[in-house]
Amino acid sequence: MLSETPKSGATTLTPRKGTPSRFFFQSTKTNSSSSYSLSSSCTASTPARTFSLLMMEENIAIAESIITKWDPNSSSYTQITFLFQHSRKEAKEFLKSVHYLRGAMHVLVGGSSSSKLVLAQNLMQTAMKRLEKEFYQILSANRDHLDPESVSSRSSGSAKFYNADEAGSEDELEIVGESITEVERASAFAVSDLKSIADCMISSGYGIECVKIYKNIRKSIVDGGLFRLGIQQFKSPQVHKMDSEGLESILRNWMDAVKIAVKALFHGEKYLCDHVFSASENIKESCFYEITKEGATTLFRFPELIVKNKKARERIFWQLEIYEAVSDLWPEIESIFDSESTQAIKLQALSSWLKLSDSVRTILSDFESTIQKDSSKILVFGGGIHPLTQSVMNYVSSLADYYGVLSDILADHPPPGNSSFQEFKSVVSDDCSTPEVSVHLAWLILVLLCKLDIKAEIYKDVSLSYLFLANNLHFIVEKVNNTPNLKLLLGENWVSEHMKKVKLYASNYETTAWTKVLSSFPERSADISPEMAKECFRKFNTAFEEAYRKQTSWIVEDGKLRDDLKVSISQKLVPIYQEFYDTYMVMLSGEKNLELLLRVSPNDLGNYLSDLFHGTSASVSSTTSSSLVPSQRCFLI
């Protein structure tokens, strides 16, 4: 390699070591001057053999004419006027002259005319300064036309980018532009000019200077775009201190921003970078990475901060939405950051994606553990719906809305504990395509049912414990019925089997609550004396009043279940009482104070029963279970 070294007013050419075998020019700028290196290895096979000296000198003269004219330091006019803006036709001639000058310098390397080589080097240096200035001006002046969002939309539309050299002439490029808008036309010209300049500078050994200008301007555009989208760097403590309202606002903004950033900002910037630096695979990849690495890393790192949040359980649904957003964008993320240079960005996005998945599974496991560990001794007034039942079913119902995401997250992850997939498979409907989700949700409900079974034992009155179980299981089944996604996941079989359990609990309640009342009457075939009849009426009055007093304070919140219970009780009680009343009222008609004995007429009995289950009396006191309720009522199907 030879380098120009000024010494005592003269110019000499000296060899440089460690240069590659191919010919190239390498800028070694110092202060206001630059020296250029030429490969000495080319002297053996120089293109001078194919060029006549006359043609070489003519090329240098032509190049000198146009390059000197546009020397940015030659006059005030050239300092404020831009070549590509002034005349794209002349700009094209300028680029051609640089190409011819480069060829002439190849010839001069093997010749003896050092003065001509120095002239050519100086002209090349001047030309590169002009192109640097033009490159910067085009990028700066077309910031709006070349914003990544616009570029992205045009990259898949009819307005493609065209190279001025490929178009053949400015007129041809104008014709191409007739079918597009003015903005798209300006963008097409700008990109074509940028590509032409980049190709020229890279082939002339000025790729570093060209890339530096491009990166500085385009990085500011990408960073500015992310800033306008509300993307900013957060530290983990900042996220932890945010209240729910503030964090939710940031999360919503992030999910909107990540879609725009990937689909428009990064996609458009990659498309532009690939086009401008199409001459060099390495340059376009490294350039795109340098432009996007900081902003993209900040964007894709944000989900990890959410995962680390101490209140993660409360934010599982936000995590599911973030996971879904990243999942939807993943094919595009892989496509955009597909090079070795941008591998770190893609790995950051993948890391956040996987950590979200792990976090959701952990939260579900913790939620199950929370249900199992619930040790509250709160007695729900009147055997109504327990707060735990409401909170768990609201949670499970909301989870069902994300069954698509959960299907992916829970794939090959069966519920914990001593359960297997086959053990729970029967709860899934035949046409359900996400059995893992169904099993997990059915398992959470099973854990709740077992906990409710334990809580039912707190009630002293065994009949009230059965009513409590009937109430809560009915609430659970209705919640499933009224949540389309949850019903789809659990299936009709699950609903049917659990409704049978509701009826069984209701039947057990009736048996234990009304047995004493029903046992007041003798068997229908029995023939009893007036005294025995009076005793039966007294037993009935006492038993019925006690049952009535208690059960008017009990609660059945669901209207249909309440009516069904009343009808069922009425059908069992009223006919028997009617028959006994009609049979023995005549026998006892001569008794004194008969109205005290026959306090309730058959017609009034139905009215009394209608007062049940509205919670109108005093509340039941909290106490410890007397273990009257049978255990082992945990079930899934």
XYZ file of C-alpha atoms in Angstrom:
637
model
C 0.000 0.000 0.000
C 1.238 3.487 -0.821
C 0.440 6.599 1.144
C 0.939 10.238 0.408
C 3.341 11.835 2.886
C 4.149 15.541 2.563
C 7.834 16.231 3.174
C 9.772 19.502 2.510
C 7.109 20.691 0.079
C 7.358 17.499 -2.011
C 5.157 14.474 -2.272
C 6.504 10.945 -2.106
C 4.750 7.579 -2.265
C 5.761 5.031 0.355
C 4.575 1.433 0.883
C 2.156 0.564 3.750
C 2.108 -2.826 5.397
C -0.749 -5.183 6.223
C -3.095 -4.176 3.413
C -5.470 -6.587 1.675
C -4.657 -7.825 -1.810
C -7.661 -6.128 -3.499
C -7.431 -2.482 -4.506
C -9.214 0.069 -2.382
C -8.958 3.592 -1.053
C -8.862 4.112 2.676
C -9.473 7.495 4.217
C -6.899 8.414 6.838
C -8.059 11.908 7.632
C -6.062 14.131 9.967
C -7.371 17.600 10.787
C -8.220 19.370 7.509
C -6.328 17.088 5.136
C -6.671 13.423 4.160
C -4.274 10.888 2.712
C -5.341 7.940 0.576
C -3.801 4.504 0.418
C -3.496 2.523 -2.786
C -2.798 -1.206 -2.939
C 0.683 -1.929 -4.186
C -0.419 -5.461 -4.951
C -2.450 -4.093 -7.847
C 0.703 -2.918 -9.670
C 1.217 -6.335 -11.118
C -2.273 -6.477 -12.654
C -3.238 -2.796 -12.895
C -6.164 -1.691 -15.134
C -3.640 0.650 -16.831
C -3.137 -2.130 -19.347
C -6.701 -1.505 -20.586
C -6.710 2.313 -20.576
C -4.769 4.594 -22.790
C -2.937 7.443 -21.139
C -4.995 9.879 -23.181
C -8.316 8.485 -21.933
C -7.034 8.499 -18.370
C -6.021 12.123 -18.557
C -9.338 13.008 -20.180
C -11.252 11.275 -17.368
C -9.261 13.149 -14.750
C -9.886 16.406 -16.570
C -13.654 15.758 -16.746
C -13.707 14.770 -13.091
C -11.653 17.805 -12.140
C -14.078 20.080 -13.945
C -17.246 18.950 -12.175
C -15.686 18.101 -8.781
C -13.920 21.461 -8.587
C -17.149 23.196 -9.526
C -18.876 21.626 -6.515
C -15.974 21.920 -4.082
C -17.801 22.851 -0.841
C -14.904 25.152 0.117
C -14.436 26.880 -3.245
C -17.114 29.572 -2.920
C -20.010 30.767 -0.846
C -22.350 29.531 -3.569
C -21.221 25.926 -3.294
C -21.430 26.161 0.488
C -25.127 26.977 0.474
C -26.204 25.161 -2.690
C -26.720 21.417 -2.812
C -25.894 19.434 -5.913
C -28.740 16.894 -5.786
C -31.214 19.643 -5.013
C -29.851 21.882 -7.777
C -29.814 19.286 -10.575
C -30.196 15.563 -10.183
C -28.935 15.159 -13.734
C -25.709 16.958 -12.861
C -25.529 14.969 -9.633
C -25.620 11.805 -11.685
C -22.737 13.119 -13.811
C -20.847 13.923 -10.602
C -21.174 10.324 -9.450
C -20.054 9.058 -12.835
C -17.001 11.302 -12.701
C -16.058 9.804 -9.323
C -16.385 6.345 -10.860
C -14.081 7.328 -13.783
C -11.673 9.029 -11.395
C -11.453 5.846 -9.373
C -10.612 3.911 -12.553
C -7.958 6.443 -13.507
C -6.358 6.114 -10.073
C -6.111 2.369 -10.601
C -4.097 3.086 -13.733
C -1.925 5.675 -12.016
C -0.954 3.299 -9.226
C 1.172 1.310 -11.655
C 2.512 4.332 -13.514
C 5.221 6.875 -12.866
C 3.137 10.053 -12.872
C 2.992 10.816 -9.157
C 1.699 14.335 -9.797
C -1.347 12.957 -11.623
C -1.976 10.523 -8.763
C -1.778 13.314 -6.188
C -4.223 15.368 -8.249
C -6.598 12.421 -8.485
C -6.354 11.826 -4.731
C -7.110 15.453 -3.975
C -10.062 15.407 -6.344
C -11.358 12.241 -4.685
C -11.041 13.861 -1.272
C -12.972 16.916 -2.474
C -15.635 14.724 -4.070
C -16.109 12.760 -0.842
C -16.503 15.943 1.180
C -19.202 17.075 -1.239
C -20.980 13.703 -1.045
C -20.795 13.710 2.749
C -22.461 17.106 2.742
C -25.087 15.987 0.223
C -25.792 12.780 2.152
C -26.297 14.708 5.371
C -28.506 17.313 3.671
C -30.777 14.734 2.019
C -31.223 12.827 5.272
C -31.926 15.996 7.240
C -34.207 17.671 4.702
C -36.311 14.523 4.219
C -36.820 13.525 7.847
C -40.588 13.787 7.416
C -40.630 11.937 4.092
C -38.393 9.209 5.457
C -39.962 8.677 8.861
C -40.042 4.907 9.526
C -43.850 4.738 9.753
C -44.263 6.174 6.265
C -41.459 4.055 4.864
C -43.033 0.968 6.412
C -46.420 1.645 4.830
C -44.821 2.226 1.430
C -42.613 -0.844 1.682
C -45.633 -3.103 1.196
C -47.564 -0.803 -1.111
C -47.233 0.382 -4.672
C -44.639 3.081 -3.969
C -41.338 1.247 -4.055
C -37.895 2.812 -3.860
C -36.000 3.232 -7.112
C -32.354 3.771 -7.789
C -31.612 6.685 -10.111
C -29.008 4.641 -11.954
C -31.434 1.764 -12.454
C -34.200 4.078 -13.637
C -31.991 5.243 -16.475
C -32.838 8.926 -16.303
C -34.607 11.494 -14.192
C -37.474 11.486 -16.693
C -37.985 7.763 -16.237
C -38.068 8.161 -12.479
C -40.595 10.950 -12.874
C -42.765 8.619 -14.963
C -42.571 6.007 -12.201
C -43.716 8.667 -9.789
C -46.879 9.541 -11.707
C -48.882 6.818 -9.964
C -47.888 7.862 -6.436
C -48.422 10.875 -4.215
C -46.143 13.890 -4.003
C -44.821 12.771 -0.632
C -44.119 9.281 -1.935
C -42.409 10.740 -5.010
C -40.161 12.930 -2.854
C -39.373 9.933 -0.669
C -38.521 7.779 -3.689
C -36.123 10.424 -5.060
C -34.501 10.936 -1.652
C -33.904 7.224 -1.089
C -32.584 6.787 -4.615
C -30.116 9.620 -4.069
C -29.050 8.267 -0.687
C -28.409 4.840 -2.161
C -26.388 6.298 -5.048
C -24.234 8.337 -2.679
C -23.775 5.414 -0.264
C -22.740 3.092 -3.107
C -20.244 5.666 -4.362
C -18.738 6.437 -0.958
C -18.470 2.789 0.089
C -16.782 1.782 -3.180
C -14.418 4.726 -2.767
C -13.352 3.682 0.730
C -15.544 6.201 2.570
C -18.083 3.759 3.989
C -17.227 4.674 7.597
C -17.951 8.372 7.049
C -21.178 7.595 5.225
C -22.450 5.194 7.882
C -21.573 7.612 10.696
C -23.741 10.336 9.171
C -26.595 7.906 8.559
C -26.510 6.408 12.050
C -26.452 9.758 13.829
C -29.489 11.095 11.989
C -31.550 7.909 11.780
C -30.937 6.933 15.418
C -32.301 10.293 16.537
C -35.401 9.668 14.411
C -35.987 6.180 15.819
C -35.341 7.289 19.404
C -37.631 10.277 18.890
C -40.341 8.023 17.527
C -40.149 5.748 20.577
C -40.203 8.761 22.878
C -43.367 10.047 21.213
C -44.870 6.608 21.694
C -44.227 6.985 25.421
C -41.401 4.444 25.648
C -38.943 5.340 28.361
C -36.423 3.540 30.504
C -37.750 2.336 33.845
C -35.919 0.755 36.728
C -37.458 -2.055 38.723
C -37.983 0.036 41.917
C -39.893 2.644 39.897
C -42.337 0.032 38.636
C -42.775 -1.477 42.100
C -43.748 1.895 43.575
C -46.412 2.650 40.978
C -50.033 2.453 42.013
C -52.372 0.232 40.003
C -53.897 3.100 38.058
C -50.554 4.556 37.015
C -49.070 1.188 36.106
C -52.123 0.164 34.105
C -51.883 3.369 32.101
C -48.234 2.645 31.274
C -49.015 -0.966 30.383
C -51.832 0.019 28.043
C -49.576 2.556 26.399
C -46.775 -0.016 26.042
C -49.046 -2.524 24.316
C -50.145 0.106 21.820
C -46.595 1.364 21.382
C -44.965 -2.032 20.819
C -47.268 -2.752 17.891
C -46.428 0.564 16.223
C -42.739 0.214 17.037
C -42.433 -3.253 15.497
C -44.836 -2.934 12.578
C -43.883 0.596 11.570
C -40.817 2.028 13.298
C -38.402 -0.917 13.201
C -39.858 -2.444 10.059
C -39.611 0.851 8.174
C -36.108 1.580 9.425
C -34.875 -1.859 8.386
C -36.444 -1.498 4.967
C -34.791 1.894 4.468
C -31.417 0.771 5.806
C -31.427 -2.360 3.651
C -32.145 -0.281 0.553
C -29.656 2.523 1.138
C -26.812 0.122 2.015
C -27.787 -2.728 -0.287
C -24.212 -2.733 -1.621
C -22.893 -4.173 1.666
C -24.579 -6.854 3.738
C -22.336 -6.231 6.753
C -22.829 -2.473 6.686
C -26.616 -2.583 6.469
C -26.869 -5.120 9.296
C -24.491 -3.379 11.674
C -25.959 0.016 10.816
C -29.519 -1.113 11.571
C -28.361 -2.645 14.855
C -26.607 0.522 16.002
C -29.675 2.601 15.165
C -32.222 0.402 16.950
C -30.358 -1.432 19.718
C -30.920 1.094 22.519
C -34.578 1.793 21.793
C -35.493 -1.806 20.966
C -33.755 -3.157 24.065
C -35.604 -0.659 26.265
C -38.894 -1.573 24.597
C -38.504 -5.344 24.880
C -37.045 -5.243 28.392
C -40.124 -3.625 29.910
C -42.104 -6.906 30.354
C -39.319 -8.238 32.569
C -39.871 -5.346 34.968
C -43.560 -6.265 35.225
C -42.675 -9.893 35.908
C -40.445 -8.827 38.809
C -43.244 -6.800 40.388
C -44.157 -7.971 43.879
C -47.859 -7.568 43.161
C -47.636 -9.915 40.189
C -50.726 -11.935 41.133
C -52.902 -8.854 40.844
C -51.388 -8.202 37.424
C -51.652 -11.624 35.805
C -54.174 -10.332 33.285
C -51.839 -7.528 32.253
C -49.085 -10.094 31.859
C -51.351 -12.252 29.731
C -52.133 -9.288 27.498
C -48.451 -8.405 27.173
C -47.646 -12.034 26.380
C -50.356 -12.073 23.743
C -49.070 -8.839 22.226
C -45.518 -10.206 21.982
C -46.825 -13.523 20.609
C -48.733 -11.754 17.849
C -45.658 -9.727 16.927
C -43.120 -12.520 17.246
C -43.006 -13.510 13.538
C -42.289 -9.894 12.633
C -39.728 -9.517 15.423
C -37.903 -12.587 14.117
C -38.030 -11.252 10.580
C -36.821 -7.746 11.436
C -34.037 -8.754 13.813
C -32.921 -11.760 11.782
C -29.221 -10.972 11.394
C -26.329 -11.998 13.587
C -25.781 -8.332 14.460
C -29.297 -7.918 15.868
C -29.370 -11.292 17.643
C -29.089 -9.612 21.059
C -32.275 -7.605 20.462
C -34.232 -10.694 19.439
C -32.921 -12.590 22.456
C -34.095 -9.778 24.746
C -37.600 -10.005 23.290
C -37.531 -13.798 23.629
C -36.293 -13.573 27.212
C -39.168 -11.289 28.191
C -41.631 -13.557 26.399
C -40.424 -16.677 28.217
C -40.296 -14.918 31.585
C -43.893 -13.812 31.143
C -44.836 -17.432 30.512
C -42.995 -18.637 33.611
C -44.503 -15.837 35.679
C -48.069 -16.710 34.672
C -47.567 -20.370 35.593
C -46.079 -19.332 38.933
C -48.969 -16.974 39.641
C -51.514 -19.723 38.933
C -49.662 -22.077 41.247
C -49.534 -19.402 43.957
C -53.231 -18.708 43.473
C -54.049 -22.372 44.039
C -51.884 -22.355 47.151
C -53.679 -19.252 48.422
C -57.040 -21.020 48.153
C -55.745 -24.082 49.946
C -54.208 -22.025 52.747
C -57.282 -19.883 53.351
C -58.012 -20.431 57.063
C -60.585 -17.734 57.744
C -63.326 -18.732 60.210
C -65.821 -16.209 58.925
C -69.358 -17.597 59.003
C -71.358 -16.317 56.078
C -74.705 -15.055 57.326
C -77.567 -17.404 56.486
C -75.416 -19.882 54.576
C -75.020 -17.483 51.652
C -72.255 -17.124 49.084
C -68.796 -17.079 50.635
C -66.463 -14.214 49.578
C -63.851 -16.800 48.631
C -66.299 -18.371 46.182
C -66.983 -15.039 44.541
C -63.340 -13.990 44.276
C -62.104 -17.334 42.962
C -64.862 -17.653 40.364
C -64.405 -14.078 39.195
C -60.711 -14.839 38.803
C -61.291 -18.126 36.976
C -63.903 -16.551 34.703
C -61.484 -13.807 33.753
C -58.769 -16.383 33.077
C -61.101 -18.107 30.653
C -61.151 -14.966 28.516
C -57.455 -15.608 27.828
C -57.828 -19.282 26.977
C -55.875 -18.862 23.731
C -52.852 -17.399 25.507
C -53.140 -19.825 28.410
C -53.274 -22.722 25.985
C -49.805 -21.773 24.825
C -48.453 -21.036 28.304
C -49.890 -24.158 29.947
C -49.043 -26.579 27.152
C -47.342 -29.648 28.635
C -47.772 -28.225 32.145
C -50.412 -30.313 33.981
C -51.839 -29.046 37.275
C -49.665 -29.608 40.350
C -50.450 -32.119 43.049
C -51.292 -35.804 42.809
C -53.303 -35.352 39.663
C -52.723 -36.481 36.125
C -54.149 -35.296 32.879
C -56.254 -38.424 32.351
C -57.783 -38.040 35.798
C -59.362 -34.741 34.798
C -59.891 -35.348 31.091
C -63.540 -36.243 31.578
C -64.356 -32.665 32.594
C -63.418 -31.410 29.146
C -66.008 -31.250 26.406
C -65.377 -33.460 23.414
C -64.871 -30.554 21.021
C -62.563 -28.554 23.287
C -59.259 -27.801 21.606
C -57.452 -26.615 24.734
C -57.671 -29.456 27.297
C -54.696 -28.205 29.317
C -56.505 -24.954 30.056
C -59.703 -26.830 30.897
C -57.872 -29.086 33.310
C -56.183 -26.172 35.064
C -59.397 -24.233 35.496
C -61.307 -27.338 36.628
C -58.514 -28.008 39.103
C -58.747 -24.508 40.589
C -62.499 -24.945 41.035
C -61.930 -28.336 42.643
C -59.529 -26.781 45.140
C -62.212 -24.192 45.944
C -64.888 -26.875 46.425
C -62.700 -28.775 48.847
C -62.078 -25.589 50.810
C -65.830 -24.834 50.892
C -66.449 -28.333 52.207
C -64.186 -27.527 55.150
C -65.839 -24.161 55.725
C -69.285 -25.806 55.776
C -68.242 -27.640 58.937
C -68.118 -24.337 60.800
C -71.926 -24.248 60.945
C -73.479 -25.928 63.985
C -76.660 -26.747 62.134
C -75.975 -29.561 59.677
C -78.910 -28.535 57.482
C -77.516 -25.018 57.197
C -74.140 -26.450 56.175
C -75.846 -28.322 53.331
C -77.683 -25.165 52.305
C -74.351 -23.322 52.334
C -72.845 -25.920 50.019
C -75.879 -25.883 47.732
C -75.761 -22.087 47.547
C -72.071 -21.902 46.739
C -71.962 -24.771 44.268
C -75.026 -23.388 42.491
C -73.283 -20.012 42.272
C -70.219 -21.702 40.766
C -72.254 -23.607 38.170
C -74.216 -20.486 37.208
C -70.971 -18.560 36.876
C -69.748 -21.208 34.456
C -73.054 -21.179 32.556
C -73.016 -17.411 32.224
C -69.369 -17.230 31.097
C -69.296 -18.520 27.497
C -65.570 -19.172 27.368
C -65.527 -20.938 30.720
C -68.521 -23.069 29.779
C -66.842 -23.983 26.497
C -63.664 -25.014 28.293
C -65.337 -27.062 31.044
C -68.067 -28.480 28.851
C -71.674 -29.543 29.272
C -70.682 -32.705 31.108
C -68.986 -30.688 33.850
C -72.044 -28.454 34.234
C -74.434 -31.423 34.300
C -72.475 -33.370 36.890
C -72.131 -30.411 39.208
C -75.811 -29.539 38.954
C -76.512 -33.058 40.178
C -74.367 -32.264 43.190
C -76.354 -29.061 43.802
C -79.562 -31.102 43.843
C -77.982 -33.627 46.171
C -76.959 -30.878 48.613
C -80.475 -29.386 48.381
C -82.015 -32.780 49.077
C -79.740 -33.327 52.056
C -80.683 -29.893 53.349
C -84.414 -30.698 53.116
C -83.971 -34.039 54.803
C -82.024 -32.666 57.750
C -83.973 -29.403 58.078
C -87.540 -30.758 57.837
C -87.288 -34.307 59.196
C -88.402 -33.222 62.668
C -91.432 -31.410 61.238
C -92.429 -34.322 59.014
C -91.941 -36.832 61.818
C -94.625 -35.039 63.840
C -97.287 -36.948 61.928
C -98.028 -40.635 62.326
C -97.967 -43.026 59.428
C -100.996 -42.639 57.204
C -102.339 -46.097 58.065
C -102.143 -45.472 61.795
C -105.350 -44.997 63.750
C -104.692 -42.644 66.667
C -106.730 -41.327 69.577
C -107.709 -37.671 70.088
C -104.996 -37.286 72.712
C -102.395 -38.609 70.341
C -103.718 -36.296 67.635
C -103.408 -33.323 69.940
C -99.836 -34.353 70.762
C -99.034 -34.571 67.052
C -100.349 -31.030 66.522
C -98.272 -29.795 69.453
C -95.111 -31.456 68.052
C -95.819 -30.030 64.629
C -96.334 -26.527 65.993
C -93.087 -26.634 67.954
C -91.026 -28.164 65.166
C -92.474 -25.929 62.459
C -92.024 -22.748 64.474
C -88.416 -23.652 65.174
C -87.725 -24.446 61.514
C -89.559 -21.339 60.364
C -87.728 -19.081 62.810
C -84.326 -20.368 61.738
C -84.910 -20.603 58.045
C -86.373 -17.146 57.571
C -82.877 -15.965 58.549
C -81.220 -18.280 56.034
C -80.425 -17.053 52.554
C -80.752 -18.436 49.062
C -79.665 -15.627 46.777
C -80.548 -17.270 43.490
C -84.258 -16.814 42.837
C -84.737 -20.034 40.914
C -82.952 -22.169 43.487
C -84.962 -20.452 46.236
C -88.257 -21.127 44.494
C -87.279 -24.715 43.735
C -86.515 -25.319 47.397
C -89.782 -23.788 48.533
C -91.788 -25.831 46.031
C -90.004 -29.015 47.024
C -90.573 -28.400 50.734
C -94.203 -27.495 50.090
C -94.799 -30.669 48.087
C -93.453 -32.780 50.899
C -95.091 -30.951 53.798
C -98.406 -29.425 52.731
C -100.201 -32.586 51.465
C -99.353 -34.525 54.608
C -100.407 -31.671 56.863
C -103.580 -31.094 54.827
C -104.600 -34.737 55.159
C -103.851 -34.850 58.904
C -105.554 -31.529 59.501
C -108.721 -32.542 57.650
C -108.818 -35.911 59.360
C -108.468 -34.809 62.980
C -109.921 -31.309 63.000
C -113.474 -32.736 63.210
C -112.425 -35.132 65.959
C -111.036 -32.242 68.002
C -113.736 -29.718 67.183
C -115.145 -29.830 70.725
C -111.819 -29.138 72.402
C -111.285 -25.913 74.319
C -108.754 -23.394 72.954
C -108.700 -25.283 69.688
C -107.201 -22.248 67.922
C -104.049 -22.639 70.042
C -103.745 -26.222 68.981
C -104.431 -25.628 65.293
C -102.255 -22.543 64.871
C -101.474 -23.061 61.208
C -104.123 -23.880 58.668
C -103.108 -25.786 55.498
C -103.933 -22.672 53.463
C -101.549 -20.570 55.569
C -98.737 -23.092 55.439
C -97.722 -22.085 51.895
C -97.628 -18.414 52.945
C -95.300 -19.224 55.803
C -93.009 -21.191 53.526
C -92.798 -18.230 51.144
C -91.029 -16.265 53.888
C -88.064 -18.630 53.924
C -84.534 -17.886 52.679
C -84.716 -14.090 52.637
C -82.433 -13.526 55.646
C -84.941 -11.470 57.615
C -84.082 -12.711 61.127
C -81.016 -12.324 63.309
C -77.715 -13.509 61.896
C -76.169 -16.807 62.800
C -73.354 -16.515 65.309
C -69.798 -17.578 64.450
C -68.805 -20.766 66.151
C -66.744 -23.869 65.828
C -68.037 -26.846 63.905
C -69.682 -29.688 65.713
C -68.533 -31.969 62.890
C -72.079 -32.831 61.915
C -71.452 -32.332 58.210
C -70.128 -35.414 56.440
C -66.656 -34.870 55.041
C -65.182 -36.243 51.835
C -67.395 -34.189 49.570
C -64.510 -32.987 47.410
C -65.209 -33.858 43.818
C -64.495 -32.773 40.272
C -67.093 -34.645 38.251
